């Protein structure tokens, strides 16, 4: 029996065995060294030898090679278990299991050696202090920036036009387009009224919405 049952991936091929183990907190990990499979390597040699020899003996050797490869793919038994166990022992020094939450974490980043648990259960205080200080700086900057009047020179009492209807460029937020000088409907017609019925003219509208009189 061995650990690491839910934080590894099998990267084995027909040539041999290899496994990747991951930290359950940060996702980083380590790969075990590649170990050649006797069955897979022997099957490959048999196939190669059979192809070179030819004839009846060569055909039988090739068949044995393919049979061994088929057995290698379909039989994840003692050889695979042994390979996984060896891989676990190889990477175990890089991981620790937290006895508070049960997760396997990497020793370099996510393990708090002073507390004997992972950093989720007992954060490293120096890192927490640095994070809290940075958040406090951002909050204080937000408060100070909000105290400054950033609206000076900005026209905000009238409907704004973001794109010039004439040249299709950004208007610049004024009464006239900053690119072509076209009077903007939102600025020039904001307070226009129909001379026939007194209804307020919609900016850019060609006819009064109250009586249908042309506003041109």
Short mmCIF file of C-alpha atoms in Angstrom, two decimals:
data_model
loop_
_atom_site.label_atom_id
_atom_site.label_comp_id
_atom_site.label_asym_id
_atom_site.label_seq_id
_atom_site.Cartn_x
_atom_site.Cartn_y
_atom_site.Cartn_z
CA UNK A 1 0.00 0.00 0.00
CA UNK A 2 1.17 3.52 -0.75
CA UNK A 3 -0.06 7.10 -0.63
CA UNK A 4 -0.70 9.67 -3.34
CA UNK A 5 -3.91 8.15 -4.65
CA UNK A 6 -5.64 11.29 -5.93
CA UNK A 7 -2.94 13.76 -6.93
CA UNK A 8 -0.99 12.02 -9.66
CA UNK A 9 -1.28 11.32 -13.37
CA UNK A 10 -0.01 8.24 -15.16
CA UNK A 11 2.37 9.26 -17.96
CA UNK A 12 3.46 5.72 -18.74
CA UNK A 13 3.93 4.60 -22.32
CA UNK A 14 4.52 1.29 -24.04
CA UNK A 15 8.22 1.79 -23.38
CA UNK A 16 8.00 2.20 -19.61
CA UNK A 17 6.55 3.90 -16.56
CA UNK A 18 6.47 7.52 -15.41
CA UNK A 19 4.15 9.42 -13.10
CA UNK A 20 3.48 13.10 -12.34
CA UNK A 21 2.58 14.13 -8.79
CA UNK A 22 0.86 17.45 -8.05
CA UNK A 23 0.51 19.72 -5.05
CA UNK A 24 -3.17 19.83 -4.14
CA UNK A 25 -2.88 23.52 -3.24
CA UNK A 26 -0.83 25.27 -5.92
CA UNK A 27 -0.83 22.63 -8.67
CA UNK A 28 2.95 22.51 -9.08
CA UNK A 29 4.59 19.15 -8.88
CA UNK A 30 7.31 16.68 -9.76
CA UNK A 31 7.68 13.86 -12.27
CA UNK A 32 9.27 10.57 -11.38
CA UNK A 33 12.16 9.37 -13.49
CA UNK A 34 11.26 7.24 -16.49
CA UNK A 35 11.63 3.51 -15.88
CA UNK A 36 11.77 1.16 -18.86
CA UNK A 37 9.31 -1.69 -18.91
CA UNK A 38 10.91 -5.12 -19.32
CA UNK A 39 7.82 -6.34 -21.13
CA UNK A 40 7.59 -3.31 -23.36
CA UNK A 41 11.30 -3.16 -24.14
CA UNK A 42 11.48 -6.91 -24.73
CA UNK A 43 8.45 -6.82 -26.98
CA UNK A 44 10.02 -4.05 -29.01
CA UNK A 45 13.22 -6.06 -29.43
CA UNK A 46 11.25 -9.12 -30.49
CA UNK A 47 9.35 -7.13 -33.10
CA UNK A 48 12.50 -5.53 -34.42
CA UNK A 49 14.34 -8.84 -34.47
CA UNK A 50 11.47 -10.62 -36.16
CA UNK A 51 11.30 -8.00 -38.87
CA UNK A 52 15.04 -8.33 -39.50
CA UNK A 53 15.20 -12.12 -39.46
CA UNK A 54 12.14 -12.73 -41.60
CA UNK A 55 10.72 -16.13 -42.43
CA UNK A 56 8.76 -18.32 -40.06
CA UNK A 57 10.99 -17.66 -37.06
CA UNK A 58 10.85 -13.95 -37.68
CA UNK A 59 7.07 -14.03 -37.94
CA UNK A 60 6.77 -15.87 -34.62
CA UNK A 61 9.15 -13.47 -32.92
CA UNK A 62 7.15 -10.50 -34.17
CA UNK A 63 3.91 -12.07 -32.97
CA UNK A 64 5.43 -12.63 -29.52
CA UNK A 65 6.53 -9.01 -29.49
CA UNK A 66 3.09 -7.73 -30.34
CA UNK A 67 1.52 -10.09 -27.80
CA UNK A 68 3.80 -8.78 -25.08
CA UNK A 69 2.89 -5.21 -25.98
CA UNK A 70 -0.78 -6.09 -25.87
CA UNK A 71 -0.29 -7.62 -22.42
CA UNK A 72 1.61 -4.51 -21.35
CA UNK A 73 -1.29 -2.25 -22.36
CA UNK A 74 -4.05 -4.35 -20.90
CA UNK A 75 -2.50 -5.61 -17.68
CA UNK A 76 -1.92 -2.95 -15.05
CA UNK A 77 -0.99 -5.43 -12.41
CA UNK A 78 2.05 -6.09 -10.19
CA UNK A 79 4.57 -4.46 -12.55
CA UNK A 80 2.54 -1.25 -12.77
CA UNK A 81 1.92 -1.24 -9.01
CA UNK A 82 5.61 -1.71 -8.34
CA UNK A 83 6.49 1.13 -10.72
CA UNK A 84 3.99 3.45 -9.02
CA UNK A 85 5.29 2.50 -5.58
CA UNK A 86 8.86 3.26 -6.63
CA UNK A 87 7.73 6.59 -8.09
CA UNK A 88 5.95 7.47 -4.85
CA UNK A 89 9.08 6.79 -2.83
CA UNK A 90 11.10 8.87 -5.28
CA UNK A 91 8.94 12.01 -5.02
CA UNK A 92 7.80 11.65 -1.40
CA UNK A 93 10.56 13.96 -0.04
CA UNK A 94 9.07 16.80 -2.07
CA UNK A 95 5.58 16.51 -0.53
CA UNK A 96 3.97 16.53 2.90
CA UNK A 97 0.47 15.52 3.89
CA UNK A 98 -1.33 17.94 6.19
CA UNK A 99 -2.86 16.02 9.07
CA UNK A 100 -5.42 18.79 9.58
CA UNK A 101 -7.01 18.90 6.10
CA UNK A 102 -5.51 15.74 4.58
CA UNK A 103 -4.11 17.40 1.43
CA UNK A 104 -0.76 16.58 -0.10
CA UNK A 105 1.18 19.80 -0.63
CA UNK A 106 4.62 20.72 -1.92
CA UNK A 107 7.23 21.31 0.73
CA UNK A 108 8.83 24.32 -0.91
CA UNK A 109 5.79 26.60 -1.26
CA UNK A 110 2.71 25.25 0.48
CA UNK A 111 4.06 23.62 3.64
CA UNK A 112 4.47 25.53 6.91
CA UNK A 113 7.33 23.70 8.54
CA UNK A 114 7.14 25.80 11.72
CA UNK A 115 3.54 24.77 12.32
CA UNK A 116 3.62 21.28 10.85
CA UNK A 117 0.59 21.86 8.63
CA UNK A 118 -0.08 23.32 5.18
CA UNK A 119 -0.28 27.07 4.65
CA UNK A 120 -4.04 26.85 4.12
CA UNK A 121 -4.42 25.66 7.70
CA UNK A 122 -1.63 27.86 9.13
CA UNK A 123 -0.52 30.67 6.80
CA UNK A 124 3.07 31.86 6.95
CA UNK A 125 2.86 35.08 8.96
CA UNK A 126 5.49 37.02 7.04
CA UNK A 127 3.62 36.41 3.78
CA UNK A 128 0.29 37.29 5.39
CA UNK A 129 1.69 40.54 6.79
CA UNK A 130 3.06 41.50 3.37
CA UNK A 131 -0.32 40.79 1.75
CA UNK A 132 -2.30 42.69 4.39
CA UNK A 133 0.04 45.69 4.12
CA UNK A 134 -0.33 45.77 0.35
CA UNK A 135 -4.14 45.59 0.57
CA UNK A 136 -4.15 48.38 3.17
CA UNK A 137 -2.03 50.56 0.86
CA UNK A 138 -4.48 50.03 -1.99
CA UNK A 139 -7.45 50.87 0.26
CA UNK A 140 -5.76 54.03 1.53
CA UNK A 141 -4.89 55.08 -2.01
CA UNK A 142 -8.52 54.59 -3.03
CA UNK A 143 -9.65 56.84 -0.17
CA UNK A 144 -7.13 59.56 -1.01
CA UNK A 145 -7.87 59.47 -4.73
CA UNK A 146 -11.62 59.74 -4.09
CA UNK A 147 -11.01 62.94 -2.11
CA UNK A 148 -9.61 64.65 -5.23
CA UNK A 149 -12.08 66.32 -7.61
CA UNK A 150 -11.40 64.60 -10.94
CA UNK A 151 -14.41 66.16 -12.70
CA UNK A 152 -13.00 69.64 -13.27
CA UNK A 153 -13.27 70.58 -16.94
CA UNK A 154 -15.55 67.62 -17.68
CA UNK A 155 -18.99 68.29 -19.15
CA UNK A 156 -21.33 65.98 -17.30
CA UNK A 157 -24.61 67.96 -17.08
CA UNK A 158 -25.67 67.17 -20.64
CA UNK A 159 -26.08 63.92 -22.59
CA UNK A 160 -22.68 62.93 -23.90
CA UNK A 161 -21.84 61.82 -27.43
CA UNK A 162 -18.98 59.38 -27.55
CA UNK A 163 -18.64 59.05 -31.32
CA UNK A 164 -18.95 61.84 -33.88
CA UNK A 165 -21.85 61.22 -36.28
CA UNK A 166 -19.87 62.91 -39.07
CA UNK A 167 -16.34 61.45 -38.93
CA UNK A 168 -16.99 58.49 -36.57
CA UNK A 169 -14.04 59.42 -34.30
CA UNK A 170 -14.05 60.00 -30.55
CA UNK A 171 -15.65 63.36 -29.87
CA UNK A 172 -13.48 64.40 -26.95
CA UNK A 173 -16.46 65.18 -24.73
CA UNK A 174 -16.98 68.81 -25.83
CA UNK A 175 -19.64 70.68 -27.80
CA UNK A 176 -17.78 70.13 -31.06
CA UNK A 177 -15.92 67.11 -32.42
CA UNK A 178 -12.21 67.33 -31.69
CA UNK A 179 -11.38 65.81 -35.10
CA UNK A 180 -13.68 67.57 -37.57
CA UNK A 181 -15.39 70.37 -35.61
CA UNK A 182 -18.91 69.13 -36.26
CA UNK A 183 -21.44 70.46 -33.70
CA UNK A 184 -22.55 67.58 -31.59
CA UNK A 185 -26.27 66.90 -31.31
CA UNK A 186 -26.12 66.25 -27.60
CA UNK A 187 -24.54 69.66 -26.97
CA UNK A 188 -26.07 71.91 -29.65
CA UNK A 189 -29.60 70.53 -29.49
CA UNK A 190 -29.88 69.64 -25.83
CA UNK A 191 -32.16 72.62 -25.11
CA UNK A 192 -33.99 72.99 -28.45
CA UNK A 193 -37.76 73.01 -28.56
CA UNK A 194 -40.23 72.63 -31.41
CA UNK A 195 -41.39 76.05 -32.68
CA UNK A 196 -44.81 74.62 -33.52
CA UNK A 197 -45.88 72.81 -30.35
CA UNK A 198 -43.11 73.48 -27.83
CA UNK A 199 -42.08 69.84 -27.42
CA UNK A 200 -38.40 69.34 -26.56
CA UNK A 201 -36.49 68.27 -29.64
CA UNK A 202 -34.70 64.97 -29.41
CA UNK A 203 -30.96 65.42 -30.10
CA UNK A 204 -30.34 64.48 -33.69
CA UNK A 205 -34.04 64.19 -34.46
CA UNK A 206 -35.25 65.39 -37.87
CA UNK A 207 -38.92 65.78 -36.84
CA UNK A 208 -40.73 66.78 -33.67
CA UNK A 209 -42.01 63.82 -31.72
CA UNK A 210 -45.05 65.83 -30.57
CA UNK A 211 -46.45 67.14 -33.82
CA UNK A 212 -44.27 65.82 -36.61
CA UNK A 213 -42.99 69.25 -37.68
CA UNK A 214 -39.57 69.24 -39.32
CA UNK A 215 -36.83 70.44 -36.97
CA UNK A 216 -34.28 71.13 -39.74
#
